[in-house]
């Protein structure tokens, strides 16, 4: 059976962009594959942060994931720092990761531009990511487009380690492949290409219907539709139309397309239909989140069990790696 691993930064509550782009897919995959899902707090400390805030965000992310359908009975859901083998393997991988490949990473190049003093952790970020994945010998990684380059590097690291330390013809680490979601990247409510908390153009997964409508109602639509009687073009309304495709049944998507082009529906009609289907999907998630808020022990138990399961595999991998490398 294939093993899958994926990680998510502890940004606090999930928003519908993370949910549609990654987490919904994880929830579907967990029953088909042996799955490890990780809240990556060691990755998060590369950016400036407040310690208490990080602890809260880590916890909130875990709660959001459970509410969104990540089932601790079917997968291992855990916090990265609770399994110290991640950082242990990272050091080892630092000794075989080519510096040139690290310096070529787009995310590193973009982020270094925005910083006065660049820390080594920023450069080595994808080495920790390779350790995350390879520690579980995972061969599939459900992620978005933006992680494809990091996975290429994970494959280079796996290959380099195998070439030096695995017997010829019997590679130990698999070369992990990305498993991309069908959902296109969810556009921000303001029309910005990316839905992101820092751009304040998101809808939180756990927001109430009133909060959701307050954000949906003014969200950007096709700029050509000034009056309700102007015909529209759903291709020019990516924000709302993509959300329809993600939340509404196919018949509704067809209806939206038709009614927009013929101006039978105004943008508010279209948004009302979307709102209804969003509520249908998000209400049970919100209810589950409420239950976890009332019984925080359930979250602790899930994370304890996840870390325990992850540690069992992680220890085996490290024992093998150390053995092959002559490390006492
Ligand atoms: N870098 C990923 C992101 O920012 C998070 C991540 C860390 C990850 N380790 C991982 C994703 C391992 C997949 C596999 O989204």
CSV table of C-alpha atoms and ligand atoms in Angstrom, one decimal:
chain,number,residue,atom,x,y,z
A,1,UNK,CA,0.0,0.0,0.0
A,2,UNK,CA,1.2,3.5,-0.9
A,3,UNK,CA,2.0,5.8,2.0
A,4,UNK,CA,1.0,9.4,1.8
A,5,UNK,CA,2.4,12.3,3.9
A,6,UNK,CA,1.4,15.9,3.8
A,7,UNK,CA,2.1,18.9,6.0
A,8,UNK,CA,0.4,22.2,6.7
A,9,UNK,CA,1.7,25.3,8.4
A,10,UNK,CA,0.1,26.2,11.7
A,11,UNK,CA,-1.6,29.3,10.5
A,12,UNK,CA,-4.6,29.0,12.9
A,13,UNK,CA,-8.0,28.3,11.6
A,14,UNK,CA,-8.2,26.8,8.1
A,15,UNK,CA,-9.7,29.0,5.4
A,16,UNK,CA,-11.7,27.7,2.5
A,17,UNK,CA,-8.7,28.0,0.2
A,18,UNK,CA,-6.6,25.6,2.3
A,19,UNK,CA,-9.7,23.4,2.7
A,20,UNK,CA,-10.5,23.1,-1.0
A,21,UNK,CA,-6.9,23.1,-2.2
A,22,UNK,CA,-5.6,20.4,0.1
A,23,UNK,CA,-7.4,19.3,3.2
A,24,UNK,CA,-10.6,18.1,1.5
A,25,UNK,CA,-8.4,15.9,-0.6
A,26,UNK,CA,-6.6,14.5,2.4
A,27,UNK,CA,-9.9,13.6,4.0
A,28,UNK,CA,-10.8,11.6,0.8
A,29,UNK,CA,-7.3,9.9,0.6
A,30,UNK,CA,-7.1,8.8,4.2
A,31,UNK,CA,-9.3,5.8,3.6
A,32,UNK,CA,-7.4,4.7,0.5
A,33,UNK,CA,-3.8,5.0,1.8
A,34,UNK,CA,-1.8,4.8,4.9
A,35,UNK,CA,-1.7,8.5,5.7
A,36,UNK,CA,0.3,10.8,7.8
A,37,UNK,CA,-0.8,14.4,8.2
A,38,UNK,CA,1.4,16.8,10.1
A,39,UNK,CA,1.1,20.4,11.5
A,40,UNK,CA,4.6,21.7,10.8
A,41,UNK,CA,5.5,23.9,13.7
A,42,UNK,CA,9.2,23.7,13.1
A,43,UNK,CA,8.7,25.1,9.6
A,44,UNK,CA,6.7,28.0,11.0
A,45,UNK,CA,9.4,29.4,13.2
A,46,UNK,CA,11.3,30.6,10.2
A,47,UNK,CA,9.1,33.7,10.1
A,48,UNK,CA,9.0,36.1,13.1
A,49,UNK,CA,6.4,35.0,15.6
A,50,UNK,CA,5.2,35.2,19.2
A,51,UNK,CA,5.6,31.9,21.1
A,52,UNK,CA,2.2,31.8,22.7
A,53,UNK,CA,0.6,32.7,19.4
A,54,UNK,CA,2.3,29.7,17.7
A,55,UNK,CA,1.0,27.3,20.4
A,56,UNK,CA,-2.5,28.6,19.8
A,57,UNK,CA,-2.3,28.5,16.0
A,58,UNK,CA,-0.9,24.9,16.1
A,59,UNK,CA,-3.8,23.9,18.3
A,60,UNK,CA,-6.4,25.7,16.1
A,61,UNK,CA,-5.0,24.1,13.0
A,62,UNK,CA,-5.3,20.7,14.5
A,63,UNK,CA,-8.8,21.3,15.6
A,64,UNK,CA,-9.8,22.7,12.1
A,65,UNK,CA,-8.3,19.6,10.5
A,66,UNK,CA,-10.3,17.3,12.7
A,67,UNK,CA,-13.4,19.3,12.1
A,68,UNK,CA,-12.8,19.2,8.3
A,69,UNK,CA,-12.9,15.4,8.4
A,70,UNK,CA,-9.4,14.3,9.1
A,71,UNK,CA,-10.1,11.1,11.1
A,72,UNK,CA,-7.6,10.0,13.7
A,73,UNK,CA,-9.0,6.5,13.5
A,74,UNK,CA,-7.9,6.3,9.9
A,75,UNK,CA,-4.7,8.3,9.7
A,76,UNK,CA,-2.0,9.7,11.9
A,77,UNK,CA,-2.6,13.4,12.6
A,78,UNK,CA,0.3,14.9,14.6
A,79,UNK,CA,2.4,18.0,15.4
A,80,UNK,CA,5.9,17.8,13.8
A,81,UNK,CA,7.9,18.9,16.9
A,82,UNK,CA,6.4,15.9,18.9
A,83,UNK,CA,8.4,13.6,16.7
A,84,UNK,CA,12.0,14.6,17.1
A,85,UNK,CA,13.2,12.3,14.3
A,86,UNK,CA,12.1,15.0,11.8
A,87,UNK,CA,14.9,17.3,12.8
A,88,UNK,CA,17.3,14.5,13.4
A,89,UNK,CA,16.9,13.3,9.8
A,90,UNK,CA,17.0,16.8,8.6
A,91,UNK,CA,20.6,17.2,9.8
A,92,UNK,CA,21.6,14.1,8.0
A,93,UNK,CA,19.9,15.3,4.8
A,94,UNK,CA,21.7,18.6,5.2
A,95,UNK,CA,24.9,16.7,4.6
A,96,UNK,CA,23.7,15.4,1.2
A,97,UNK,CA,21.5,18.2,-0.1
A,98,UNK,CA,23.3,20.2,-2.8
A,99,UNK,CA,23.6,23.8,-1.9
A,100,UNK,CA,23.0,24.9,-5.5
A,101,UNK,CA,19.6,23.1,-5.5
A,102,UNK,CA,18.6,24.9,-2.3
A,103,UNK,CA,19.6,28.3,-3.7
A,104,UNK,CA,17.6,27.7,-6.8
A,105,UNK,CA,14.3,27.2,-5.0
A,106,UNK,CA,11.8,29.8,-6.0
A,107,UNK,CA,10.4,30.3,-2.6
A,108,UNK,CA,13.8,30.9,-1.1
A,109,UNK,CA,14.7,33.4,-3.8
A,110,UNK,CA,11.4,35.3,-3.3
A,111,UNK,CA,11.5,35.3,0.5
A,112,UNK,CA,15.2,36.3,0.8
A,113,UNK,CA,14.5,39.4,-1.2
A,114,UNK,CA,12.0,40.6,1.4
A,115,UNK,CA,14.4,40.1,4.4
A,116,UNK,CA,17.2,42.2,5.7
A,117,UNK,CA,19.0,39.3,7.3
A,118,UNK,CA,18.5,35.9,5.8
A,119,UNK,CA,18.7,33.0,8.2
A,120,UNK,CA,20.0,29.5,7.3
A,121,UNK,CA,16.7,28.0,8.2
A,122,UNK,CA,15.1,29.7,5.2
A,123,UNK,CA,17.5,28.0,2.9
A,124,UNK,CA,17.2,24.7,4.6
A,125,UNK,CA,13.4,24.8,4.8
A,126,UNK,CA,12.9,22.2,2.0
A,127,UNK,CA,15.5,19.9,3.6
A,128,UNK,CA,13.2,19.6,6.7
A,129,UNK,CA,10.3,19.1,4.3
A,130,UNK,CA,12.2,16.2,2.6
A,131,UNK,CA,12.9,14.7,6.1
A,132,UNK,CA,9.1,15.0,6.9
A,133,UNK,CA,8.2,13.0,3.9
A,134,UNK,CA,11.0,10.4,3.7
A,135,UNK,CA,10.9,9.6,7.4
A,136,UNK,CA,7.7,7.8,6.6
A,137,UNK,CA,9.0,6.4,3.3
A,138,UNK,CA,6.0,8.1,1.8
A,139,UNK,CA,5.8,7.9,-2.0
A,140,UNK,CA,2.9,10.3,-2.5
A,141,UNK,CA,2.4,13.8,-1.3
A,142,UNK,CA,-1.0,15.6,-1.8
A,143,UNK,CA,-0.1,19.3,-2.1
A,144,UNK,CA,-0.8,22.3,-4.3
A,145,UNK,CA,1.3,23.4,-7.3
A,146,UNK,CA,3.5,25.7,-5.2
A,147,UNK,CA,5.1,22.7,-3.6
A,148,UNK,CA,6.2,20.8,-6.7
A,149,UNK,CA,9.7,22.3,-6.7
A,150,UNK,CA,10.2,21.3,-3.0
A,151,UNK,CA,9.2,17.7,-3.9
A,152,UNK,CA,11.7,17.6,-6.7
A,153,UNK,CA,14.3,18.4,-4.1
A,154,UNK,CA,13.0,15.6,-1.9
A,155,UNK,CA,13.6,13.2,-4.8
A,156,UNK,CA,17.2,14.5,-5.3
A,157,UNK,CA,17.8,13.9,-1.6
A,158,UNK,CA,16.3,10.4,-1.7
A,159,UNK,CA,18.4,9.6,-4.7
A,160,UNK,CA,21.6,10.9,-3.2
A,161,UNK,CA,21.1,9.0,0.0
A,162,UNK,CA,20.2,5.8,-1.8
A,163,UNK,CA,23.3,6.2,-4.1
A,164,UNK,CA,25.6,6.5,-1.1
A,165,UNK,CA,24.1,4.3,1.6
A,166,UNK,CA,21.7,1.8,0.1
A,167,UNK,CA,22.9,-1.4,-1.4
A,168,UNK,CA,23.0,-1.3,-5.2
A,169,UNK,CA,19.7,-2.2,-6.8
A,170,UNK,CA,17.8,-1.9,-3.5
A,171,UNK,CA,17.0,1.8,-2.9
A,172,UNK,CA,15.7,2.5,0.6
A,173,UNK,CA,13.9,5.8,0.2
A,174,UNK,CA,11.2,6.1,-2.4
A,175,UNK,CA,11.1,9.1,-4.6
A,176,UNK,CA,8.0,11.0,-3.5
A,177,UNK,CA,5.6,12.3,-6.2
A,178,UNK,CA,3.2,15.2,-5.8
A,179,UNK,CA,-0.5,14.3,-6.0
A,180,UNK,CA,-2.1,17.5,-7.1
A,181,UNK,CA,-5.8,18.4,-6.4
A,182,UNK,CA,-8.2,19.0,-9.3
A,183,UNK,CA,-9.5,22.2,-7.6
A,184,UNK,CA,-7.8,25.1,-9.1
A,185,UNK,CA,-6.2,27.6,-6.8
A,186,UNK,CA,-9.0,29.4,-5.0
A,187,UNK,CA,-8.9,33.1,-5.9
A,188,UNK,CA,-9.3,35.7,-3.1
A,189,UNK,CA,-12.6,37.4,-2.5
A,190,UNK,CA,-11.0,40.6,-3.6
A,191,UNK,CA,-10.0,39.0,-6.9
A,192,UNK,CA,-6.3,38.7,-5.9
A,193,UNK,CA,-4.8,35.6,-7.4
A,194,UNK,CA,-4.2,33.9,-4.0
A,195,UNK,CA,-6.6,33.4,-1.1
A,196,UNK,CA,-4.4,34.1,1.9
A,197,UNK,CA,-4.9,35.1,5.5
A,198,UNK,CA,-2.2,37.8,5.2
A,199,UNK,CA,-4.1,39.4,2.4
A,200,UNK,CA,-7.3,39.4,4.4
A,201,UNK,CA,-9.3,38.0,1.5
A,202,UNK,CA,-10.4,34.7,2.9
A,203,UNK,CA,-13.4,33.0,4.4
A,204,UNK,CA,-12.5,31.0,7.5
A,205,UNK,CA,-13.7,27.4,7.5
A,206,UNK,CA,-15.4,27.9,10.9
A,207,UNK,CA,-17.0,31.3,10.3
A,208,UNK,CA,-20.8,31.6,11.0
A,209,UNK,CA,-23.3,31.9,8.1
A,210,UNK,CA,-23.7,35.7,8.9
A,211,UNK,CA,-20.0,36.2,8.7
A,212,UNK,CA,-19.7,34.3,5.5
A,213,UNK,CA,-22.5,36.2,3.8
A,214,UNK,CA,-21.0,39.5,5.0
A,215,UNK,CA,-17.9,38.6,3.0
A,216,UNK,CA,-19.5,36.9,0.1
A,217,UNK,CA,-22.0,39.7,-0.7
A,218,UNK,CA,-19.3,42.4,-1.5
A,219,UNK,CA,-16.9,39.9,-3.2
A,220,UNK,CA,-15.7,40.9,-6.7
A,221,UNK,CA,-17.6,39.6,-9.7
A,222,UNK,CA,-17.4,40.1,-13.5
A,223,UNK,CA,-16.5,43.9,-13.8
A,224,UNK,CA,-18.5,44.1,-17.0
A,225,UNK,CA,-21.7,43.6,-15.1
A,226,UNK,CA,-22.5,47.0,-13.8
A,227,UNK,CA,-26.3,46.7,-13.9
A,228,UNK,CA,-28.2,43.5,-13.2
A,229,UNK,CA,-29.4,43.5,-16.9
A,230,UNK,CA,-25.8,43.4,-18.2
A,231,UNK,CA,-24.9,39.9,-19.4
A,232,UNK,CA,-21.9,38.4,-17.6
A,233,UNK,CA,-19.2,35.9,-18.4
A,234,UNK,CA,-18.4,33.4,-15.6
A,235,UNK,CA,-14.8,33.1,-16.9
A,236,UNK,CA,-14.3,36.7,-15.8
A,237,UNK,CA,-15.7,36.0,-12.4
A,238,UNK,CA,-13.2,33.4,-11.2
A,239,UNK,CA,-13.7,34.1,-7.5
A,240,UNK,CA,-17.4,33.2,-7.3
A,241,UNK,CA,-17.5,30.8,-10.2
A,242,UNK,CA,-14.7,28.6,-8.9
A,243,UNK,CA,-16.4,28.5,-5.5
A,244,UNK,CA,-19.6,27.3,-7.2
A,245,UNK,CA,-17.6,24.6,-8.9
A,246,UNK,CA,-16.1,23.6,-5.6
A,247,UNK,CA,-19.3,23.7,-3.4
A,248,UNK,CA,-22.3,23.4,-5.7
A,249,UNK,CA,-23.7,20.4,-7.5
A,250,UNK,CA,-23.0,20.2,-11.2
A,251,UNK,CA,-26.6,21.1,-12.2
A,252,UNK,CA,-26.2,24.4,-10.2
A,253,UNK,CA,-22.9,25.2,-11.9
A,254,UNK,CA,-24.6,24.8,-15.3
A,255,UNK,CA,-27.5,26.9,-14.2
A,256,UNK,CA,-25.2,29.6,-12.9
A,257,UNK,CA,-23.3,29.7,-16.2
A,258,UNK,CA,-26.5,30.0,-18.2
A,259,UNK,CA,-28.2,32.6,-16.0
A,260,UNK,CA,-25.1,34.7,-15.7
A,261,UNK,CA,-24.6,34.9,-19.5
A,262,UNK,CA,-28.3,35.6,-20.2
A,263,UNK,CA,-28.5,38.1,-17.3
A,264,UNK,CA,-31.4,36.1,-15.8
A,265,UNK,CA,-29.7,36.2,-12.5
A,266,UNK,CA,-28.0,39.2,-10.9
A,267,UNK,CA,-24.7,38.7,-9.0
A,268,UNK,CA,-26.5,38.6,-5.7
A,269,UNK,CA,-28.8,35.8,-6.9
A,270,UNK,CA,-25.7,33.9,-7.9
A,271,UNK,CA,-24.1,34.5,-4.6
A,272,UNK,CA,-27.2,33.4,-2.7
A,273,UNK,CA,-27.1,30.1,-4.5
A,274,UNK,CA,-23.5,29.7,-3.6
A,275,UNK,CA,-24.1,30.6,0.0
A,276,UNK,CA,-26.7,27.9,0.3
A,277,UNK,CA,-24.4,25.2,-1.0
A,278,UNK,CA,-21.5,26.5,1.1
A,279,UNK,CA,-23.6,26.3,4.2
A,280,UNK,CA,-24.7,22.7,3.4
A,281,UNK,CA,-21.0,21.7,3.4
A,282,UNK,CA,-19.6,23.9,6.1
A,283,UNK,CA,-22.4,23.5,8.7
A,284,UNK,CA,-21.4,20.0,9.8
A,285,UNK,CA,-17.7,21.1,9.9
A,286,UNK,CA,-18.7,23.9,12.2
A,287,UNK,CA,-20.7,21.6,14.4
A,288,UNK,CA,-17.8,19.3,14.7
A,289,UNK,CA,-15.4,22.1,15.6
A,290,UNK,CA,-17.9,23.2,18.3
A,291,UNK,CA,-17.8,19.7,19.8
A,292,UNK,CA,-14.0,19.8,19.8
A,293,UNK,CA,-14.0,23.2,21.5
A,294,UNK,CA,-16.2,21.8,24.2
A,295,UNK,CA,-14.1,18.7,24.7
A,296,UNK,CA,-10.5,19.7,24.2
A,297,UNK,CA,-9.5,16.3,25.4
A,298,UNK,CA,-10.6,14.8,22.1
A,299,UNK,CA,-8.0,17.0,20.3
A,300,UNK,CA,-5.3,16.0,22.8
A,301,UNK,CA,-6.1,12.4,22.4
A,302,UNK,CA,-6.0,12.5,18.6
A,303,UNK,CA,-2.7,14.3,18.6
A,304,UNK,CA,-1.2,11.9,21.2
A,305,UNK,CA,-2.3,8.9,19.2
A,306,UNK,CA,-1.0,10.4,16.0
A,307,UNK,CA,2.4,11.2,17.4
A,308,UNK,CA,2.7,7.7,18.9
A,309,UNK,CA,1.9,6.1,15.6
A,310,UNK,CA,4.2,8.4,13.7
A,311,UNK,CA,7.0,7.8,16.2
A,312,UNK,CA,6.9,4.1,15.7
A,313,UNK,CA,7.6,4.5,12.0
A,314,UNK,CA,10.1,7.3,12.5
A,315,UNK,CA,12.2,5.3,14.9
A,316,UNK,CA,12.4,2.4,12.5
A,317,UNK,CA,13.5,4.6,9.7
A,318,UNK,CA,16.1,6.4,11.8
A,319,UNK,CA,17.5,3.0,13.1
A,320,UNK,CA,17.9,1.9,9.5
A,321,UNK,CA,19.5,5.2,8.4
A,322,UNK,CA,21.9,5.3,11.3
A,323,UNK,CA,22.9,1.7,10.8
A,324,UNK,CA,23.7,2.2,7.1
A,325,UNK,CA,25.6,5.4,7.8
A,326,UNK,CA,27.8,4.0,10.5
A,327,UNK,CA,26.3,6.3,13.1
A,328,UNK,CA,26.5,4.8,16.6
B,1,LIG,N1,6.0,23.6,2.7
B,1,LIG,C1,4.6,23.2,2.9
B,1,LIG,C2,3.7,24.4,2.7
B,1,LIG,O1,4.1,25.5,3.0
B,1,LIG,C3,4.3,22.6,4.2
B,1,LIG,C4,5.0,21.3,4.4
B,1,LIG,C5,6.0,21.0,5.3
B,1,LIG,C6,4.8,20.1,3.7
B,1,LIG,N2,6.4,19.8,5.2
B,1,LIG,C7,5.7,19.1,4.2
B,1,LIG,C8,3.9,19.7,2.7
B,1,LIG,C9,5.8,17.8,3.7
B,1,LIG,C10,4.0,18.4,2.2
B,1,LIG,C11,4.9,17.5,2.7
B,1,LIG,O2,2.5,24.3,2.3
